[in-house]
Amino acid sequence: MGVIKVNNIKLYAYHGCLEEEAKIGSWYRVDVEVKANLKKSSRTDDLSDTVDYVHLNHIVKEEMNVRSKLLEEVAQRILNRFFKEIKLLRKATVAVSKINPPIGGNVEEVVIVLTKKR
């Protein structure tokens, strides 16, 4: 089993329960960790034998463009697409962070982390 990480994907999106969040949006960070059998790709040096991190990033960007009230829903959609589109995956973790959330205090970020296994 091997691990592929795509860290610190920075995106501007419009998630949140507040009306202002839908209008003005905010910055988000997404971190992805996937586990898959990487033995074959380590021998063949062939992209088709591994998990393409460009594909992971593409899914994250598309799902972050779909507005949601809760970060939990965004993270779950990302995980669902990972497992639907990438057959090699055995386990994946997605962390969605809202940078500087509007919660009435000096808070750097809030983070939702979800994991799914096949």
mmCIF file with all atom_site columns, C-alpha atoms in Angstrom:
data_model
loop_
_atom_site.group_PDB
_atom_site.id
_atom_site.type_symbol
_atom_site.label_atom_id
_atom_site.label_alt_id
_atom_site.label_comp_id
_atom_site.label_asym_id
_atom_site.label_entity_id
_atom_site.label_seq_id
_atom_site.pdbx_PDB_ins_code
_atom_site.Cartn_x
_atom_site.Cartn_y
_atom_site.Cartn_z
_atom_site.occupancy
_atom_site.B_iso_or_equiv
_atom_site.pdbx_formal_charge
_atom_site.auth_seq_id
_atom_site.auth_comp_id
_atom_site.auth_asym_id
_atom_site.auth_atom_id
_atom_site.pdbx_PDB_model_num
ATOM 1   C CA . MET A 1 1   ? 0.000   0.000  0.000   1.00 0.00 ? 1   MET A CA 1
ATOM 2   C CA . GLY A 1 2   ? 1.203   3.512  -0.776  1.00 0.00 ? 2   GLY A CA 1
ATOM 3   C CA . VAL A 1 3   ? 0.105   7.050  0.006   1.00 0.00 ? 3   VAL A CA 1
ATOM 4   C CA . ILE A 1 4   ? -0.360  10.013 -2.308  1.00 0.00 ? 4   ILE A CA 1
ATOM 5   C CA . LYS A 1 5   ? -0.942  13.450 -0.805  1.00 0.00 ? 5   LYS A CA 1
ATOM 6   C CA . VAL A 1 6   ? -2.080  16.626 -2.505  1.00 0.00 ? 6   VAL A CA 1
ATOM 7   C CA . ASN A 1 7   ? -1.644  19.396 0.046   1.00 0.00 ? 7   ASN A CA 1
ATOM 8   C CA . ASN A 1 8   ? -2.672  23.005 0.291   1.00 0.00 ? 8   ASN A CA 1
ATOM 9   C CA . ILE A 1 9   ? -5.025  23.281 -2.689  1.00 0.00 ? 9   ILE A CA 1
ATOM 10  C CA . LYS A 1 10  ? -6.100  26.931 -2.390  1.00 0.00 ? 10  LYS A CA 1
ATOM 11  C CA . LEU A 1 11  ? -9.479  27.948 -3.776  1.00 0.00 ? 11  LEU A CA 1
ATOM 12  C CA . TYR A 1 12  ? -11.943 30.809 -3.516  1.00 0.00 ? 12  TYR A CA 1
ATOM 13  C CA . ALA A 1 13  ? -15.500 29.539 -2.996  1.00 0.00 ? 13  ALA A CA 1
ATOM 14  C CA . TYR A 1 14  ? -18.922 30.495 -1.655  1.00 0.00 ? 14  TYR A CA 1
ATOM 15  C CA . HIS A 1 15  ? -19.772 27.945 1.042   1.00 0.00 ? 15  HIS A CA 1
ATOM 16  C CA . GLY A 1 16  ? -21.464 28.716 4.325   1.00 0.00 ? 16  GLY A CA 1
ATOM 17  C CA . CYS A 1 17  ? -24.769 29.210 6.076   1.00 0.00 ? 17  CYS A CA 1
ATOM 18  C CA . LEU A 1 18  ? -24.623 33.002 6.104   1.00 0.00 ? 18  LEU A CA 1
ATOM 19  C CA . GLU A 1 19  ? -26.090 34.991 3.219   1.00 0.00 ? 19  GLU A CA 1
ATOM 20  C CA . GLU A 1 20  ? -22.941 37.122 3.012   1.00 0.00 ? 20  GLU A CA 1
ATOM 21  C CA . GLU A 1 21  ? -20.834 34.004 2.441   1.00 0.00 ? 21  GLU A CA 1
ATOM 22  C CA . ALA A 1 22  ? -22.893 33.206 -0.657  1.00 0.00 ? 22  ALA A CA 1
ATOM 23  C CA . LYS A 1 23  ? -22.302 36.719 -2.006  1.00 0.00 ? 23  LYS A CA 1
ATOM 24  C CA . ILE A 1 24  ? -18.704 37.555 -1.130  1.00 0.00 ? 24  ILE A CA 1
ATOM 25  C CA . GLY A 1 25  ? -17.156 34.107 -0.644  1.00 0.00 ? 25  GLY A CA 1
ATOM 26  C CA . SER A 1 26  ? -13.873 33.340 1.098   1.00 0.00 ? 26  SER A CA 1
ATOM 27  C CA . TRP A 1 27  ? -10.616 31.418 0.794   1.00 0.00 ? 27  TRP A CA 1
ATOM 28  C CA . TYR A 1 28  ? -10.444 27.669 1.399   1.00 0.00 ? 28  TYR A CA 1
ATOM 29  C CA . ARG A 1 29  ? -7.690  25.095 1.592   1.00 0.00 ? 29  ARG A CA 1
ATOM 30  C CA . VAL A 1 30  ? -8.167  21.421 0.751   1.00 0.00 ? 30  VAL A CA 1
ATOM 31  C CA . ASP A 1 31  ? -5.727  18.650 1.692   1.00 0.00 ? 31  ASP A CA 1
ATOM 32  C CA . VAL A 1 32  ? -6.096  15.173 0.232   1.00 0.00 ? 32  VAL A CA 1
ATOM 33  C CA . GLU A 1 33  ? -4.518  11.867 1.225   1.00 0.00 ? 33  GLU A CA 1
ATOM 34  C CA . VAL A 1 34  ? -5.271  8.686  -0.684  1.00 0.00 ? 34  VAL A CA 1
ATOM 35  C CA . LYS A 1 35  ? -4.085  5.127  -0.186  1.00 0.00 ? 35  LYS A CA 1
ATOM 36  C CA . ALA A 1 36  ? -3.724  2.656  -3.023  1.00 0.00 ? 36  ALA A CA 1
ATOM 37  C CA . ASN A 1 37  ? -1.567  -0.229 -4.155  1.00 0.00 ? 37  ASN A CA 1
ATOM 38  C CA . LEU A 1 38  ? 1.353   1.540  -5.853  1.00 0.00 ? 38  LEU A CA 1
ATOM 39  C CA . LYS A 1 39  ? 3.558   -1.535 -6.416  1.00 0.00 ? 39  LYS A CA 1
ATOM 40  C CA . LYS A 1 40  ? 2.719   -1.860 -10.095 1.00 0.00 ? 40  LYS A CA 1
ATOM 41  C CA . SER A 1 41  ? 3.258   1.827  -10.908 1.00 0.00 ? 41  SER A CA 1
ATOM 42  C CA . SER A 1 42  ? 6.554   1.832  -9.031  1.00 0.00 ? 42  SER A CA 1
ATOM 43  C CA . ARG A 1 43  ? 7.758   -0.847 -11.467 1.00 0.00 ? 43  ARG A CA 1
ATOM 44  C CA . THR A 1 44  ? 6.083   0.224  -14.729 1.00 0.00 ? 44  THR A CA 1
ATOM 45  C CA . ASP A 1 45  ? 6.560   3.999  -14.480 1.00 0.00 ? 45  ASP A CA 1
ATOM 46  C CA . ASP A 1 46  ? 3.156   4.271  -16.199 1.00 0.00 ? 46  ASP A CA 1
ATOM 47  C CA . LEU A 1 47  ? 0.566   6.866  -15.189 1.00 0.00 ? 47  LEU A CA 1
ATOM 48  C CA . SER A 1 48  ? -2.299  4.479  -15.946 1.00 0.00 ? 48  SER A CA 1
ATOM 49  C CA . ASP A 1 49  ? -1.053  2.192  -13.137 1.00 0.00 ? 49  ASP A CA 1
ATOM 50  C CA . THR A 1 50  ? -1.344  4.780  -10.379 1.00 0.00 ? 50  THR A CA 1
ATOM 51  C CA . VAL A 1 51  ? -3.635  7.450  -8.922  1.00 0.00 ? 51  VAL A CA 1
ATOM 52  C CA . ASP A 1 52  ? -3.229  10.591 -11.021 1.00 0.00 ? 52  ASP A CA 1
ATOM 53  C CA . TYR A 1 53  ? -2.962  13.540 -8.639  1.00 0.00 ? 53  TYR A CA 1
ATOM 54  C CA . VAL A 1 54  ? -4.017  15.861 -11.479 1.00 0.00 ? 54  VAL A CA 1
ATOM 55  C CA . HIS A 1 55  ? -7.333  13.989 -11.477 1.00 0.00 ? 55  HIS A CA 1
ATOM 56  C CA . LEU A 1 56  ? -7.618  14.375 -7.689  1.00 0.00 ? 56  LEU A CA 1
ATOM 57  C CA . ASN A 1 57  ? -7.019  18.122 -7.971  1.00 0.00 ? 57  ASN A CA 1
ATOM 58  C CA . HIS A 1 58  ? -9.568  18.410 -10.799 1.00 0.00 ? 58  HIS A CA 1
ATOM 59  C CA . ILE A 1 59  ? -12.284 16.728 -8.707  1.00 0.00 ? 59  ILE A CA 1
ATOM 60  C CA . VAL A 1 60  ? -11.531 18.988 -5.732  1.00 0.00 ? 60  VAL A CA 1
ATOM 61  C CA . LYS A 1 61  ? -11.770 22.120 -7.876  1.00 0.00 ? 61  LYS A CA 1
ATOM 62  C CA . GLU A 1 62  ? -15.050 21.054 -9.482  1.00 0.00 ? 62  GLU A CA 1
ATOM 63  C CA . GLU A 1 63  ? -16.723 20.113 -6.203  1.00 0.00 ? 63  GLU A CA 1
ATOM 64  C CA . MET A 1 64  ? -15.532 23.276 -4.452  1.00 0.00 ? 64  MET A CA 1
ATOM 65  C CA . ASN A 1 65  ? -17.339 25.256 -7.172  1.00 0.00 ? 65  ASN A CA 1
ATOM 66  C CA . VAL A 1 66  ? -20.686 23.746 -6.109  1.00 0.00 ? 66  VAL A CA 1
ATOM 67  C CA . ARG A 1 67  ? -22.066 25.889 -3.278  1.00 0.00 ? 67  ARG A CA 1
ATOM 68  C CA . SER A 1 68  ? -22.932 24.146 0.003   1.00 0.00 ? 68  SER A CA 1
ATOM 69  C CA . LYS A 1 69  ? -23.940 25.391 3.404   1.00 0.00 ? 69  LYS A CA 1
ATOM 70  C CA . LEU A 1 70  ? -21.728 22.875 5.224   1.00 0.00 ? 70  LEU A CA 1
ATOM 71  C CA . LEU A 1 71  ? -18.121 21.898 4.598   1.00 0.00 ? 71  LEU A CA 1
ATOM 72  C CA . GLU A 1 72  ? -19.051 18.346 5.574   1.00 0.00 ? 72  GLU A CA 1
ATOM 73  C CA . GLU A 1 73  ? -21.204 18.081 2.457   1.00 0.00 ? 73  GLU A CA 1
ATOM 74  C CA . VAL A 1 74  ? -18.404 19.396 0.244   1.00 0.00 ? 74  VAL A CA 1
ATOM 75  C CA . ALA A 1 75  ? -15.880 16.909 1.679   1.00 0.00 ? 75  ALA A CA 1
ATOM 76  C CA . GLN A 1 76  ? -18.331 14.023 1.242   1.00 0.00 ? 76  GLN A CA 1
ATOM 77  C CA . ARG A 1 77  ? -18.995 14.930 -2.396  1.00 0.00 ? 77  ARG A CA 1
ATOM 78  C CA . ILE A 1 78  ? -15.246 14.995 -3.065  1.00 0.00 ? 78  ILE A CA 1
ATOM 79  C CA . LEU A 1 79  ? -14.796 11.572 -1.454  1.00 0.00 ? 79  LEU A CA 1
ATOM 80  C CA . ASN A 1 80  ? -17.740 10.104 -3.358  1.00 0.00 ? 80  ASN A CA 1
ATOM 81  C CA . ARG A 1 81  ? -16.289 11.238 -6.684  1.00 0.00 ? 81  ARG A CA 1
ATOM 82  C CA . PHE A 1 82  ? -12.830 9.934  -5.790  1.00 0.00 ? 82  PHE A CA 1
ATOM 83  C CA . PHE A 1 83  ? -14.219 6.456  -5.199  1.00 0.00 ? 83  PHE A CA 1
ATOM 84  C CA . LYS A 1 84  ? -16.548 6.564  -8.208  1.00 0.00 ? 84  LYS A CA 1
ATOM 85  C CA . GLU A 1 85  ? -13.879 7.689  -10.666 1.00 0.00 ? 85  GLU A CA 1
ATOM 86  C CA . ILE A 1 86  ? -10.651 6.140  -9.323  1.00 0.00 ? 86  ILE A CA 1
ATOM 87  C CA . LYS A 1 87  ? -10.857 2.371  -8.992  1.00 0.00 ? 87  LYS A CA 1
ATOM 88  C CA . LEU A 1 88  ? -7.375  1.935  -7.436  1.00 0.00 ? 88  LEU A CA 1
ATOM 89  C CA . LEU A 1 89  ? -8.328  3.819  -4.256  1.00 0.00 ? 89  LEU A CA 1
ATOM 90  C CA . ARG A 1 90  ? -8.617  1.845  -1.032  1.00 0.00 ? 90  ARG A CA 1
ATOM 91  C CA . LYS A 1 91  ? -8.890  4.747  1.427   1.00 0.00 ? 91  LYS A CA 1
ATOM 92  C CA . ALA A 1 92  ? -9.083  8.536  1.158   1.00 0.00 ? 92  ALA A CA 1
ATOM 93  C CA . THR A 1 93  ? -9.103  11.441 3.577   1.00 0.00 ? 93  THR A CA 1
ATOM 94  C CA . VAL A 1 94  ? -10.193 14.947 2.649   1.00 0.00 ? 94  VAL A CA 1
ATOM 95  C CA . ALA A 1 95  ? -9.711  18.010 4.857   1.00 0.00 ? 95  ALA A CA 1
ATOM 96  C CA . VAL A 1 96  ? -11.586 21.171 3.866   1.00 0.00 ? 96  VAL A CA 1
ATOM 97  C CA . SER A 1 97  ? -10.461 24.319 5.694   1.00 0.00 ? 97  SER A CA 1
ATOM 98  C CA . LYS A 1 98  ? -12.254 27.660 5.721   1.00 0.00 ? 98  LYS A CA 1
ATOM 99  C CA . ILE A 1 99  ? -9.637  30.374 6.141   1.00 0.00 ? 99  ILE A CA 1
ATOM 100 C CA . ASN A 1 100 ? -10.525 33.218 8.533   1.00 0.00 ? 100 ASN A CA 1
ATOM 101 C CA . PRO A 1 101 ? -14.146 32.097 9.121   1.00 0.00 ? 101 PRO A CA 1
ATOM 102 C CA . PRO A 1 102 ? -16.770 34.697 10.121  1.00 0.00 ? 102 PRO A CA 1
ATOM 103 C CA . ILE A 1 103 ? -17.417 33.345 13.628  1.00 0.00 ? 103 ILE A CA 1
ATOM 104 C CA . GLY A 1 104 ? -16.907 36.459 15.730  1.00 0.00 ? 104 GLY A CA 1
ATOM 105 C CA . GLY A 1 105 ? -13.339 35.934 16.854  1.00 0.00 ? 105 GLY A CA 1
ATOM 106 C CA . ASN A 1 106 ? -9.733  35.776 15.766  1.00 0.00 ? 106 ASN A CA 1
ATOM 107 C CA . VAL A 1 107 ? -9.797  32.272 14.274  1.00 0.00 ? 107 VAL A CA 1
ATOM 108 C CA . GLU A 1 108 ? -7.293  31.307 11.591  1.00 0.00 ? 108 GLU A CA 1
ATOM 109 C CA . GLU A 1 109 ? -9.358  28.443 10.161  1.00 0.00 ? 109 GLU A CA 1
ATOM 110 C CA . VAL A 1 110 ? -11.950 25.772 10.759  1.00 0.00 ? 110 VAL A CA 1
ATOM 111 C CA . VAL A 1 111 ? -11.299 22.320 9.326   1.00 0.00 ? 111 VAL A CA 1
ATOM 112 C CA . ILE A 1 112 ? -13.603 19.432 8.470   1.00 0.00 ? 112 ILE A CA 1
ATOM 113 C CA . VAL A 1 113 ? -11.918 16.045 7.948   1.00 0.00 ? 113 VAL A CA 1
ATOM 114 C CA . LEU A 1 114 ? -13.717 13.045 6.466   1.00 0.00 ? 114 LEU A CA 1
ATOM 115 C CA . THR A 1 115 ? -12.357 9.595  5.587   1.00 0.00 ? 115 THR A CA 1
ATOM 116 C CA . LYS A 1 116 ? -13.818 6.874  3.402   1.00 0.00 ? 116 LYS A CA 1
ATOM 117 C CA . LYS A 1 117 ? -12.679 3.292  2.744   1.00 0.00 ? 117 LYS A CA 1
ATOM 118 C CA . ARG A 1 118 ? -13.490 0.844  -0.018  1.00 0.00 ? 118 ARG A CA 1
#
